[in-house]
Amino acid sequence: MMDPLLPRRVEILSVAEEVQNVFTLDLRPPPDYGPFEAGQFNMLYVPGAGQAAISVSGDPRDKTRLRHTIRREGNVTSLLQAKQVADHIGLRGPFGQGWPLAAAEGGDLLLLGGGIGLAPLRPALYQALAHRERFHRISLLIGARSPEQLLYYPELQHWADEGSLELQVCVDSASATWRGRVGVITDLIPEAEFDPQQVTVLMCGPEIMQRFSVRKLRGLGVKGEAMYLSLERHMQCAVGLCGHCQLGPQFVCRDGPVFPLGKIEPYLMTGEF
Amino acid sequence: MKTIDDELREEGFFAGLNGEELRLIAACGKHRSFKAGTSLAREGGEAKEFFLLRRGHVALQLHTGPADSLILQTLGPGQMVGWSWLFKPYRWTMEVNAVEDTHTVCFDGQCLRGKCAENPKLGYELGKRFSQIMAYRLEAARLQLLNLYDGSAPS
Ligand SMILES: Cc1cc2nc3c(=O)[nH]c(=O)nc-3n(C[C@H](O)[C@H](O)[C@H](O)COP(=O)(O)OP(=O)(O)OC[C@H]3O[C@@H](n4cnc5c(N)ncnc54)[C@H](O)[C@@H]3O)c2cc1C
């Protein structure tokens, strides 16, 4: 078991551009790195610059690499993007509560991912598809700014083509050659295949998107207990000590980032300190 | 074959209207189909009609340059296309193109405006329903403008 406060030095195995400003880093897992759960995150360090919380975006069964998909945001993420194969960075983790996939077994699974929010959802998809028979229908709804910004699209389309899941995509705007949907992701929800009484909803993306999605799902009869949201807050220690990511009585790093809606709903509109 | 009256009864937009009101509306409608890639309306063109989509999707587009246009919204089965027929100068503000083969009920706007003038309750009911669509699409347009997904909006 790793000391959760002590960064490990890890080697970069690959750096790949996904879409504009978004890249995927594969890291060699430290020998004492525990198995991660879909939805958990690591703290990635650039020595001398700082750290960033980044979800694991790869397959939980793959022990050879730890995959992270990162959007260039500011200081640390820009430095991470400039890294090359065989460079080393620091890593702590895995941290936090993951997606409650076991609770979803036997029913429908509905995943909503907006932008980079698809990254923490992908491990849940790997896991659910590895045990496809345990779920009834699996639907993935994704929102992106434009078709060019769609993350993991060939892989997701492949899963849809082989019939493993229903995939629906909606972008904010597109050029005239786009044949898919344009609008808001919530428009896709009433068309998705799920039973409101038997569905577990996993969502990750901008909080505004999540709030509107909750409203739409409630309107269709999905209960609050069936909805799980992954939240982002500035964080430092990642183990519930420093208080940077406090949300009401909870810490996003320790009690989240995946929360049942009921635990966080009153605080969704609350700013950070 | 279903009559237009029957089809209107299947759509949420018309829920709550009485039989007489539905008959008045249906009398202004006819079936029209569009092949994928063809146009239902041209930006700036006279907005004589509006459409209830029964099958297929359409794209609402704006020209951004001589040869370029941007899709700002797509609409599908059960949704209404066009409200410019309601207001002067009765001109389409966007181009509407069929993304797939599309079946519609196409309503004659002038015919329906006439019915509404004679029957203010019908006018009120339709006005309410179109206002709701406009409010919803305004909300959606605001969210789309926020650039939520590339992180430039506050989260
Ligand atoms: C649990 C968790 C999981 C995450 N998973 C991923 C992931 O898989 N991929 C990914 O690209 N990003 C992820 N993030 C977000 C990522 O941590 C931030 O983008 C990163 O810390 C930015 O660091 P920076 O030094 O590059 O930017 P900074 O220079 O620190 O900041 C640049 C801008 O981003 C804002 N910002 C920084 N951190 C956050 C944050 N946590 N929430 C909201 N705004 C922030 C700042 O206010 C500033 O406006 C996750 C965050 C959390 C809390």
Tab-separated table of C-alpha atoms and ligand atoms in Angstrom:
chain	number	residue	atom	x	y	z
A	1	MET	CA	0.000	0.000	0.000
A	2	MET	CA	1.412	3.366	-1.006
A	3	ASP	CA	1.802	6.172	1.507
A	4	PRO	CA	-0.987	8.405	0.227
A	5	LEU	CA	0.964	11.579	0.894
A	6	LEU	CA	4.208	10.494	-0.710
A	7	PRO	CA	4.477	10.935	-4.484
A	8	ARG	CA	6.056	8.082	-6.427
A	9	ARG	CA	8.315	8.757	-9.370
A	10	VAL	CA	6.721	7.211	-12.450
A	11	GLU	CA	7.822	6.861	-16.038
A	12	ILE	CA	5.787	8.154	-18.957
A	13	LEU	CA	5.113	5.313	-21.373
A	14	SER	CA	3.286	7.294	-24.014
A	15	VAL	CA	1.842	10.704	-24.774
A	16	ALA	CA	-0.910	10.910	-27.376
A	17	GLU	CA	-3.011	13.793	-28.581
A	18	GLU	CA	-6.728	12.986	-28.431
A	19	VAL	CA	-8.371	16.189	-29.689
A	20	GLN	CA	-7.299	19.813	-29.585
A	21	ASN	CA	-5.898	20.627	-26.106
A	22	VAL	CA	-6.608	17.138	-24.806
A	23	PHE	CA	-3.987	14.430	-24.532
A	24	THR	CA	-3.576	11.014	-22.972
A	25	LEU	CA	-0.625	10.088	-20.783
A	26	ASP	CA	0.195	6.478	-20.041
A	27	LEU	CA	2.276	5.952	-16.931
A	28	ARG	CA	4.078	2.886	-15.633
A	29	PRO	CA	2.289	2.000	-12.377
A	30	PRO	CA	4.496	2.014	-9.259
A	31	PRO	CA	4.999	-1.532	-7.948
A	32	ASP	CA	2.927	-0.832	-4.829
A	33	TYR	CA	0.065	0.874	-6.677
A	34	GLY	CA	-3.223	-0.706	-5.619
A	35	PRO	CA	-5.912	-1.625	-8.121
A	36	PHE	CA	-8.018	1.405	-8.965
A	37	GLU	CA	-11.768	1.576	-9.172
A	38	ALA	CA	-13.514	3.132	-12.130
A	39	GLY	CA	-14.097	6.783	-11.237
A	40	GLN	CA	-11.082	7.184	-8.950
A	41	PHE	CA	-8.319	9.705	-9.576
A	42	ASN	CA	-4.588	10.218	-9.050
A	43	MET	CA	-2.641	13.329	-8.133
A	44	LEU	CA	-0.050	13.948	-10.846
A	45	TYR	CA	2.972	16.072	-9.967
A	46	VAL	CA	5.288	18.079	-12.088
A	47	PRO	CA	8.262	18.555	-9.798
A	48	GLY	CA	8.838	22.199	-9.010
A	49	ALA	CA	5.508	23.277	-10.527
A	50	GLY	CA	2.636	21.609	-8.701
A	51	GLN	CA	0.030	18.901	-8.880
A	52	ALA	CA	-3.299	18.210	-10.517
A	53	ALA	CA	-6.079	15.746	-9.743
A	54	ILE	CA	-6.597	13.582	-12.822
A	55	SER	CA	-8.998	10.668	-13.136
A	56	VAL	CA	-7.819	7.354	-14.415
A	57	SER	CA	-9.296	6.958	-17.892
A	58	GLY	CA	-8.023	3.505	-18.825
A	59	ASP	CA	-9.168	-0.063	-18.323
A	60	PRO	CA	-9.078	-1.129	-14.644
A	61	ARG	CA	-7.962	-4.613	-15.750
A	62	ASP	CA	-4.835	-3.312	-17.466
A	63	LYS	CA	-2.080	-3.536	-14.868
A	64	THR	CA	0.678	-2.507	-17.262
A	65	ARG	CA	-0.242	1.158	-17.629
A	66	LEU	CA	-2.121	3.897	-15.849
A	67	ARG	CA	-3.948	5.971	-18.408
A	68	HIS	CA	-4.976	9.605	-17.859
A	69	THR	CA	-6.728	11.862	-20.333
A	70	ILE	CA	-5.979	15.484	-19.629
A	71	ARG	CA	-7.263	18.779	-20.885
A	72	ARG	CA	-4.684	21.548	-20.923
A	73	GLU	CA	-6.042	24.033	-18.444
A	74	GLY	CA	-3.227	25.968	-16.764
A	75	ASN	CA	0.184	25.562	-15.264
A	76	VAL	CA	0.458	21.883	-14.350
A	77	THR	CA	-1.567	20.455	-17.203
A	78	SER	CA	0.428	22.484	-19.760
A	79	LEU	CA	3.669	21.139	-18.334
A	80	LEU	CA	2.268	17.612	-18.414
A	81	GLN	CA	1.406	18.065	-22.074
A	82	ALA	CA	4.997	19.013	-22.843
A	83	LYS	CA	6.330	15.781	-21.313
A	84	GLN	CA	7.797	13.057	-23.480
A	85	VAL	CA	8.086	9.304	-23.420
A	86	ALA	CA	10.613	8.141	-20.768
A	87	ASP	CA	10.280	11.399	-18.788
A	88	HIS	CA	9.306	11.009	-15.149
A	89	ILE	CA	6.600	12.719	-13.110
A	90	GLY	CA	5.212	12.227	-9.579
A	91	LEU	CA	2.067	10.297	-8.750
A	92	ARG	CA	-0.082	9.666	-5.673
A	93	GLY	CA	-3.229	7.583	-5.635
A	94	PRO	CA	-5.643	6.096	-6.335
A	95	PHE	CA	-8.043	8.316	-4.401
A	96	GLY	CA	-11.733	8.760	-3.809
A	97	GLN	CA	-14.968	6.886	-4.318
A	98	GLY	CA	-15.628	5.348	-7.711
A	99	TRP	CA	-18.769	4.579	-9.674
A	100	PRO	CA	-21.235	2.181	-7.975
A	101	LEU	CA	-21.295	-0.332	-10.801
A	102	ALA	CA	-22.227	-3.269	-8.585
A	103	ALA	CA	-25.374	-1.437	-7.489
A	104	ALA	CA	-26.340	-0.956	-11.123
A	105	GLU	CA	-26.231	-4.664	-11.986
A	106	GLY	CA	-29.481	-6.185	-13.115
A	107	GLY	CA	-30.847	-2.896	-14.433
A	108	ASP	CA	-30.195	-0.362	-17.157
A	109	LEU	CA	-27.098	1.789	-17.108
A	110	LEU	CA	-27.203	5.324	-18.432
A	111	LEU	CA	-23.974	7.305	-18.691
A	112	LEU	CA	-23.810	11.006	-19.444
A	113	GLY	CA	-20.435	12.484	-20.263
A	114	GLY	CA	-19.702	16.068	-21.217
A	115	GLY	CA	-16.336	17.093	-22.673
A	116	ILE	CA	-13.408	15.841	-20.581
A	117	GLY	CA	-16.040	14.326	-18.247
A	118	LEU	CA	-15.957	11.280	-20.467
A	119	ALA	CA	-12.479	10.412	-19.123
A	120	PRO	CA	-13.592	9.169	-15.667
A	121	LEU	CA	-16.569	7.398	-17.231
A	122	ARG	CA	-14.515	5.305	-19.631
A	123	PRO	CA	-13.190	2.891	-16.976
A	124	ALA	CA	-16.816	2.274	-15.943
A	125	LEU	CA	-17.594	1.412	-19.554
A	126	TYR	CA	-14.642	-0.996	-19.781
A	127	GLN	CA	-15.826	-2.669	-16.627
A	128	ALA	CA	-19.487	-2.849	-17.605
A	129	LEU	CA	-18.681	-4.139	-21.089
A	130	ALA	CA	-16.360	-6.796	-19.635
A	131	HIS	CA	-19.420	-8.086	-17.747
A	132	ARG	CA	-22.020	-7.107	-20.303
A	133	GLU	CA	-24.451	-9.826	-19.180
A	134	ARG	CA	-24.801	-8.201	-15.769
A	135	PHE	CA	-26.548	-5.150	-17.172
A	136	HIS	CA	-29.658	-4.777	-19.233
A	137	ARG	CA	-29.382	-1.796	-21.591
A	138	ILE	CA	-26.307	0.427	-21.577
A	139	SER	CA	-26.702	3.897	-23.053
A	140	LEU	CA	-23.998	6.497	-23.374
A	141	LEU	CA	-24.942	10.089	-24.101
A	142	ILE	CA	-22.134	12.487	-24.820
A	143	GLY	CA	-21.941	16.210	-25.217
A	144	ALA	CA	-19.089	18.127	-26.806
A	145	ARG	CA	-18.452	21.582	-28.158
A	146	SER	CA	-18.043	20.379	-31.738
A	147	PRO	CA	-17.616	17.094	-33.628
A	148	GLU	CA	-13.847	17.741	-33.717
A	149	GLN	CA	-13.801	17.770	-29.892
A	150	LEU	CA	-15.424	14.360	-29.449
A	151	LEU	CA	-13.268	12.258	-27.195
A	152	TYR	CA	-12.597	8.521	-27.817
A	153	TYR	CA	-15.065	8.592	-30.671
A	154	PRO	CA	-13.768	5.634	-32.768
A	155	GLU	CA	-13.667	3.397	-29.711
A	156	LEU	CA	-17.167	4.401	-28.593
A	157	GLN	CA	-18.539	4.025	-32.100
A	158	HIS	CA	-17.002	0.553	-32.288
A	159	TRP	CA	-18.833	-0.473	-29.111
A	160	ALA	CA	-22.053	0.928	-30.518
A	161	ASP	CA	-21.551	-0.837	-33.863
A	162	GLU	CA	-21.051	-4.193	-32.186
A	163	GLY	CA	-24.273	-3.629	-30.252
A	164	SER	CA	-22.712	-3.425	-26.798
A	165	LEU	CA	-24.199	-0.040	-26.059
A	166	GLU	CA	-26.445	2.654	-27.421
A	167	LEU	CA	-24.444	5.785	-28.266
A	168	GLN	CA	-25.910	9.226	-28.795
A	169	VAL	CA	-23.922	12.363	-29.359
A	170	CYS	CA	-24.880	16.000	-29.249
A	171	VAL	CA	-22.613	18.952	-30.018
A	172	ASP	CA	-23.055	22.687	-29.400
A	173	SER	CA	-22.535	23.563	-33.042
A	174	ALA	CA	-21.176	21.915	-36.164
A	175	SER	CA	-20.310	22.562	-39.762
A	176	ALA	CA	-22.882	21.652	-42.392
A	177	THR	CA	-21.279	18.257	-43.088
A	178	TRP	CA	-22.155	16.894	-39.597
A	179	ARG	CA	-24.934	14.329	-39.717
A	180	GLY	CA	-25.408	13.995	-35.951
A	181	ARG	CA	-27.285	16.028	-33.397
A	182	VAL	CA	-26.758	19.657	-32.443
A	183	GLY	CA	-28.251	21.107	-29.269
A	184	VAL	CA	-28.051	20.302	-25.584
A	185	ILE	CA	-27.258	16.886	-24.152
A	186	THR	CA	-30.486	16.916	-22.152
A	187	ASP	CA	-32.422	16.623	-25.422
A	188	LEU	CA	-30.926	13.160	-25.839
A	189	ILE	CA	-32.188	11.906	-22.487
A	190	PRO	CA	-35.854	11.298	-23.394
A	191	GLU	CA	-34.741	9.358	-26.473
A	192	ALA	CA	-32.318	7.075	-24.659
A	193	GLU	CA	-33.356	3.512	-23.968
A	194	PHE	CA	-33.845	2.958	-20.250
A	195	ASP	CA	-36.504	2.182	-17.706
A	196	PRO	CA	-36.709	5.129	-15.281
A	197	GLN	CA	-37.516	2.729	-12.431
A	198	GLN	CA	-34.630	0.356	-13.180
A	199	VAL	CA	-31.819	2.625	-14.242
A	200	THR	CA	-28.608	3.766	-12.615
A	201	VAL	CA	-27.299	7.037	-14.009
A	202	LEU	CA	-23.611	7.961	-13.939
A	203	MET	CA	-22.713	11.462	-15.033
A	204	CYS	CA	-19.620	13.562	-15.306
A	205	GLY	CA	-19.124	16.878	-17.024
A	206	PRO	CA	-19.633	20.578	-16.400
A	207	GLU	CA	-21.787	21.090	-13.322
A	208	ILE	CA	-24.342	23.098	-15.263
A	209	MET	CA	-24.791	20.136	-17.568
A	210	GLN	CA	-25.216	17.839	-14.584
A	211	ARG	CA	-27.810	20.112	-12.941
A	212	PHE	CA	-29.923	20.315	-16.082
A	213	SER	CA	-29.590	16.568	-16.625
A	214	VAL	CA	-30.784	15.852	-13.086
A	215	ARG	CA	-33.827	18.028	-13.703
A	216	LYS	CA	-34.635	16.284	-16.968
A	217	LEU	CA	-34.156	12.809	-15.495
A	218	ARG	CA	-36.386	13.649	-12.517
A	219	GLY	CA	-39.051	14.823	-14.959
A	220	LEU	CA	-38.928	11.385	-16.565
A	221	GLY	CA	-39.383	9.661	-13.219
A	222	VAL	CA	-35.798	8.704	-12.373
A	223	LYS	CA	-35.314	8.790	-8.618
A	224	GLY	CA	-32.558	10.837	-7.006
A	225	GLU	CA	-31.105	7.696	-5.403
A	226	ALA	CA	-30.395	6.289	-8.865
A	227	MET	CA	-28.236	9.242	-9.946
A	228	TYR	CA	-24.485	9.541	-9.327
A	229	LEU	CA	-22.464	12.627	-10.182
A	230	SER	CA	-18.716	13.083	-10.353
A	231	LEU	CA	-17.634	16.515	-9.141
A	232	GLU	CA	-14.514	18.597	-9.467
A	233	ARG	CA	-13.139	20.954	-6.872
A	234	HIS	CA	-9.677	22.362	-6.339
A	235	MET	CA	-7.812	19.873	-4.206
A	236	GLN	CA	-4.456	19.516	-2.544
A	237	CYS	CA	-4.017	16.612	-0.143
A	238	ALA	CA	-6.552	14.245	-1.769
A	239	VAL	CA	-7.124	12.435	1.536
A	240	GLY	CA	-9.594	14.692	3.318
A	241	LEU	CA	-7.136	16.592	5.498
A	242	CYS	CA	-6.550	20.003	3.992
A	243	GLY	CA	-10.150	21.056	3.396
A	244	HIS	CA	-9.583	22.636	-0.032
A	245	CYS	CA	-12.330	20.603	-1.640
A	246	GLN	CA	-14.904	20.760	1.128
A	247	LEU	CA	-18.501	20.589	-0.009
A	248	GLY	CA	-20.843	20.945	2.949
A	249	PRO	CA	-19.902	18.224	5.416
A	250	GLN	CA	-17.979	16.290	2.778
A	251	PHE	CA	-14.642	16.394	1.049
A	252	VAL	CA	-14.758	15.814	-2.679
A	253	CYS	CA	-11.388	14.030	-2.614
A	254	ARG	CA	-12.299	11.508	0.081
A	255	ASP	CA	-16.091	11.192	-0.008
A	256	GLY	CA	-16.284	11.794	-3.784
A	257	PRO	CA	-15.543	12.606	-6.511
A	258	VAL	CA	-18.498	10.306	-7.265
A	259	PHE	CA	-21.481	11.148	-5.073
A	260	PRO	CA	-25.047	9.955	-4.944
A	261	LEU	CA	-27.154	12.962	-5.837
A	262	GLY	CA	-28.820	13.080	-2.423
A	263	LYS	CA	-25.527	13.779	-0.658
A	264	ILE	CA	-24.563	16.813	-2.676
A	265	GLU	CA	-27.674	18.317	-4.146
A	266	PRO	CA	-27.977	21.137	-1.593
A	267	TYR	CA	-24.386	22.186	-2.264
A	268	LEU	CA	-24.325	21.999	-6.045
A	269	MET	CA	-24.817	25.732	-6.381
A	270	THR	CA	-22.334	26.599	-3.636
A	271	GLY	CA	-19.064	28.258	-4.606
A	272	GLU	CA	-15.637	27.295	-3.364
A	273	PHE	CA	-13.734	29.096	-0.641
B	1	MET	CA	-54.121	5.697	-43.407
B	2	LYS	CA	-54.044	8.155	-40.548
B	3	THR	CA	-55.611	11.541	-41.056
B	4	ILE	CA	-53.717	14.668	-40.058
B	5	ASP	CA	-56.213	15.069	-37.235
B	6	ASP	CA	-55.201	11.587	-35.937
B	7	GLU	CA	-51.528	12.468	-36.180
B	8	LEU	CA	-51.946	15.702	-34.252
B	9	ARG	CA	-53.599	13.765	-31.423
B	10	GLU	CA	-50.409	11.692	-31.097
B	11	GLU	CA	-48.171	14.702	-30.499
B	12	GLY	CA	-47.591	16.276	-27.093
B	13	PHE	CA	-47.616	19.766	-28.607
B	14	PHE	CA	-51.355	19.497	-29.278
B	15	ALA	CA	-52.310	17.833	-25.977
B	16	GLY	CA	-55.143	19.667	-24.244
B	17	LEU	CA	-56.717	21.080	-27.400
B	18	ASN	CA	-60.341	20.117	-27.960
B	19	GLY	CA	-61.649	18.271	-31.015
B	20	GLU	CA	-62.882	21.414	-32.731
B	21	GLU	CA	-59.533	23.178	-32.275
B	22	LEU	CA	-57.659	20.168	-33.617
B	23	ARG	CA	-59.935	20.053	-36.651
B	24	LEU	CA	-59.289	23.731	-37.351
B	25	ILE	CA	-55.539	23.218	-37.165
B	26	ALA	CA	-55.599	19.989	-39.187
B	27	ALA	CA	-57.558	21.761	-41.947
B	28	CYS	CA	-54.514	24.018	-42.506
B	29	GLY	CA	-52.073	21.078	-42.706
B	30	LYS	CA	-50.901	18.687	-45.391
B	31	HIS	CA	-48.311	15.947	-45.553
B	32	ARG	CA	-44.962	16.837	-47.050
B	33	SER	CA	-41.815	14.754	-47.321
B	34	PHE	CA	-38.259	15.884	-47.936
B	35	LYS	CA	-35.337	13.809	-49.161
B	36	ALA	CA	-32.122	13.948	-47.151
B	37	GLY	CA	-30.133	17.025	-48.115
B	38	THR	CA	-33.095	18.984	-49.441
B	39	SER	CA	-34.305	22.229	-47.982
B	40	LEU	CA	-37.491	22.882	-45.997
B	41	ALA	CA	-36.813	26.611	-45.721
B	42	ARG	CA	-34.284	29.194	-46.885
B	43	GLU	CA	-32.843	31.931	-44.691
B	44	GLY	CA	-34.647	35.175	-45.580
B	45	GLY	CA	-37.343	33.357	-47.556
B	46	GLU	CA	-41.021	34.019	-46.963
B	47	ALA	CA	-42.241	32.019	-43.964
B	48	LYS	CA	-45.562	30.876	-45.321
B	49	GLU	CA	-45.551	27.635	-43.406
B	50	PHE	CA	-44.248	25.670	-40.466
B	51	PHE	CA	-43.690	21.968	-39.907
B	52	LEU	CA	-44.456	19.247	-37.425
B	53	LEU	CA	-41.727	16.615	-37.809
B	54	ARG	CA	-43.114	13.112	-37.859
B	55	ARG	CA	-40.030	11.179	-39.027
B	56	GLY	CA	-36.412	12.151	-39.651
B	57	HIS	CA	-34.218	14.982	-38.430
B	58	VAL	CA	-33.640	18.454	-39.782
B	59	ALA	CA	-30.791	20.896	-39.206
B	60	LEU	CA	-31.251	24.606	-38.531
B	61	GLN	CA	-28.372	26.374	-40.223
B	62	LEU	CA	-26.982	29.865	-40.509
B	63	HIS	CA	-24.702	30.993	-43.303
B	64	THR	CA	-21.373	32.086	-41.896
B	65	GLY	CA	-19.710	32.829	-45.210
B	66	PRO	CA	-20.348	32.508	-48.944
B	67	ALA	CA	-19.783	28.757	-48.900
B	68	ASP	CA	-19.987	27.948	-45.198
B	69	SER	CA	-22.802	27.386	-42.820
B	70	LEU	CA	-23.060	26.332	-39.214
B	71	ILE	CA	-25.616	23.963	-37.741
B	72	LEU	CA	-27.008	25.535	-34.588
B	73	GLN	CA	-29.655	22.997	-33.780
B	74	THR	CA	-31.149	19.761	-34.993
B	75	LEU	CA	-34.779	18.815	-34.468
B	76	GLY	CA	-36.495	15.452	-34.717
B	77	PRO	CA	-39.802	13.600	-34.511
B	78	GLY	CA	-42.521	15.361	-32.537
B	79	GLN	CA	-40.825	18.754	-32.751
B	80	MET	CA	-42.067	21.902	-34.418
B	81	VAL	CA	-40.002	23.749	-36.984
B	82	GLY	CA	-40.608	27.427	-37.557
B	83	TRP	CA	-42.305	30.280	-35.762
B	84	SER	CA	-41.564	33.042	-38.256
B	85	TRP	CA	-45.033	32.500	-39.774
B	86	LEU	CA	-46.440	33.998	-36.562
B	87	PHE	CA	-44.727	37.374	-36.718
B	88	LYS	CA	-44.130	40.067	-39.262
B	89	PRO	CA	-42.184	40.234	-41.529
B	90	TYR	CA	-42.904	36.501	-41.903
B	91	ARG	CA	-39.374	35.627	-43.025
B	92	TRP	CA	-37.315	32.558	-42.113
B	93	THR	CA	-34.323	33.531	-39.980
B	94	MET	CA	-32.474	30.278	-40.629
B	95	GLU	CA	-32.125	27.678	-43.280
B	96	VAL	CA	-33.744	24.311	-42.534
B	97	ASN	CA	-32.330	21.227	-44.243
B	98	ALA	CA	-33.380	17.597	-43.986
B	99	VAL	CA	-30.532	15.541	-42.477
B	100	GLU	CA	-32.402	12.330	-43.286
B	101	ASP	CA	-35.464	11.563	-45.371
B	102	THR	CA	-38.044	13.505	-43.408
B	103	HIS	CA	-41.816	13.306	-43.177
B	104	THR	CA	-43.738	16.291	-41.921
B	105	VAL	CA	-47.120	17.802	-41.505
B	106	CYS	CA	-46.742	21.178	-43.158
B	107	PHE	CA	-49.099	23.905	-41.962
B	108	ASP	CA	-50.157	26.932	-43.936
B	109	GLY	CA	-49.339	29.850	-41.644
B	110	GLN	CA	-51.711	32.312	-43.254
B	111	CYS	CA	-54.571	29.843	-43.007
B	112	LEU	CA	-53.852	29.291	-39.313
B	113	ARG	CA	-53.408	32.990	-38.549
B	114	GLY	CA	-56.853	33.513	-40.061
B	115	LYS	CA	-58.351	30.777	-37.862
B	116	CYS	CA	-56.692	32.284	-34.792
B	117	ALA	CA	-58.089	35.738	-35.622
B	118	GLU	CA	-61.582	34.243	-35.742
B	119	ASN	CA	-61.053	32.044	-32.693
B	120	PRO	CA	-58.946	33.865	-30.069
B	121	LYS	CA	-58.936	30.870	-27.724
B	122	LEU	CA	-57.204	28.817	-30.425
B	123	GLY	CA	-54.779	31.703	-30.930
B	124	TYR	CA	-54.070	31.799	-27.193
B	125	GLU	CA	-53.532	28.037	-27.011
B	126	LEU	CA	-51.129	28.046	-29.949
B	127	GLY	CA	-49.377	31.173	-28.666
B	128	LYS	CA	-48.810	29.468	-25.303
B	129	ARG	CA	-47.363	26.391	-26.921
B	130	PHE	CA	-45.062	28.281	-29.266
B	131	SER	CA	-43.894	30.520	-26.393
B	132	GLN	CA	-42.957	27.420	-24.446
B	133	ILE	CA	-40.910	26.136	-27.371
B	134	MET	CA	-39.198	29.511	-27.732
B	135	ALA	CA	-38.382	29.665	-24.023
B	136	TYR	CA	-36.934	26.168	-24.124
B	137	ARG	CA	-34.870	26.850	-27.221
B	138	LEU	CA	-33.612	30.118	-25.751
B	139	GLU	CA	-32.459	28.245	-22.658
B	140	ALA	CA	-30.742	25.655	-24.840
B	141	ALA	CA	-29.120	28.342	-27.004
B	142	ARG	CA	-27.739	30.065	-23.895
B	143	LEU	CA	-26.222	26.814	-22.671
B	144	GLN	CA	-24.724	26.136	-26.081
B	145	LEU	CA	-23.217	29.630	-26.095
B	146	LEU	CA	-21.508	29.066	-22.754
B	147	ASN	CA	-18.861	26.804	-24.276
B	148	LEU	CA	-19.360	24.554	-21.277
B	149	TYR	CA	-17.359	21.672	-22.576
B	150	ASP	CA	-14.079	23.385	-23.319
B	151	GLY	CA	-13.814	24.743	-19.810
B	152	SER	CA	-14.103	28.405	-20.708
B	153	ALA	CA	-17.341	28.742	-18.721
B	154	PRO	CA	-17.204	28.779	-14.935
B	155	SER	CA	-17.948	25.288	-13.607
C	1	LIG	C1	-11.330	14.493	-8.787
C	1	LIG	C2	-10.880	15.240	-10.003
C	1	LIG	C3	-10.650	14.575	-11.173
C	1	LIG	C4	-10.215	15.271	-12.306
C	1	LIG	N1	-9.978	14.552	-13.448
C	1	LIG	C5	-9.524	15.200	-14.532
C	1	LIG	C6	-9.224	14.478	-15.729
C	1	LIG	O1	-9.388	13.265	-15.823
C	1	LIG	N2	-8.752	15.185	-16.788
C	1	LIG	C7	-8.562	16.550	-16.733
C	1	LIG	O2	-8.143	17.126	-17.712
C	1	LIG	N3	-8.847	17.257	-15.620
C	1	LIG	C8	-9.312	16.613	-14.531
C	1	LIG	N4	-9.577	17.322	-13.380
C	1	LIG	C9	-9.355	18.789	-13.384
C	1	LIG	C10	-7.890	19.087	-13.159
C	1	LIG	O3	-7.547	18.692	-11.850
C	1	LIG	C11	-7.617	20.580	-13.313
C	1	LIG	O4	-7.900	20.967	-14.631
C	1	LIG	C12	-6.149	20.833	-13.041
C	1	LIG	O5	-5.917	20.731	-11.656
C	1	LIG	C13	-5.740	22.199	-13.518
C	1	LIG	O6	-4.427	22.408	-13.094
C	1	LIG	P1	-3.450	23.444	-13.828
C	1	LIG	O7	-2.298	23.679	-12.946
C	1	LIG	O8	-3.186	22.997	-15.207
C	1	LIG	O9	-4.373	24.707	-13.918
C	1	LIG	P2	-4.318	25.979	-12.965
C	1	LIG	O10	-3.207	26.837	-13.450
C	1	LIG	O11	-4.330	25.550	-11.539
C	1	LIG	O12	-5.745	26.572	-13.275
C	1	LIG	C14	-6.165	26.994	-14.565
C	1	LIG	C15	-7.640	27.311	-14.495
C	1	LIG	O13	-8.383	26.131	-14.178
C	1	LIG	C16	-9.135	26.297	-12.983
C	1	LIG	N5	-9.079	25.030	-12.242
C	1	LIG	C17	-7.982	24.399	-11.801
C	1	LIG	N6	-8.299	23.284	-11.150
C	1	LIG	C18	-9.633	23.186	-11.169
C	1	LIG	C19	-10.570	22.265	-10.633
C	1	LIG	N7	-10.212	21.203	-9.934
C	1	LIG	N8	-11.879	22.491	-10.848
C	1	LIG	C20	-12.263	23.577	-11.513
C	1	LIG	N9	-11.436	24.475	-12.054
C	1	LIG	C21	-10.140	24.300	-11.877
C	1	LIG	C22	-8.480	27.417	-12.260
C	1	LIG	O14	-9.393	28.125	-11.430
C	1	LIG	C23	-7.992	28.295	-13.404
C	1	LIG	O15	-9.026	29.105	-13.886
C	1	LIG	C24	-10.028	16.665	-12.237
C	1	LIG	C25	-10.265	17.344	-11.045
C	1	LIG	C26	-10.710	16.662	-9.947
C	1	LIG	C27	-10.954	17.413	-8.693
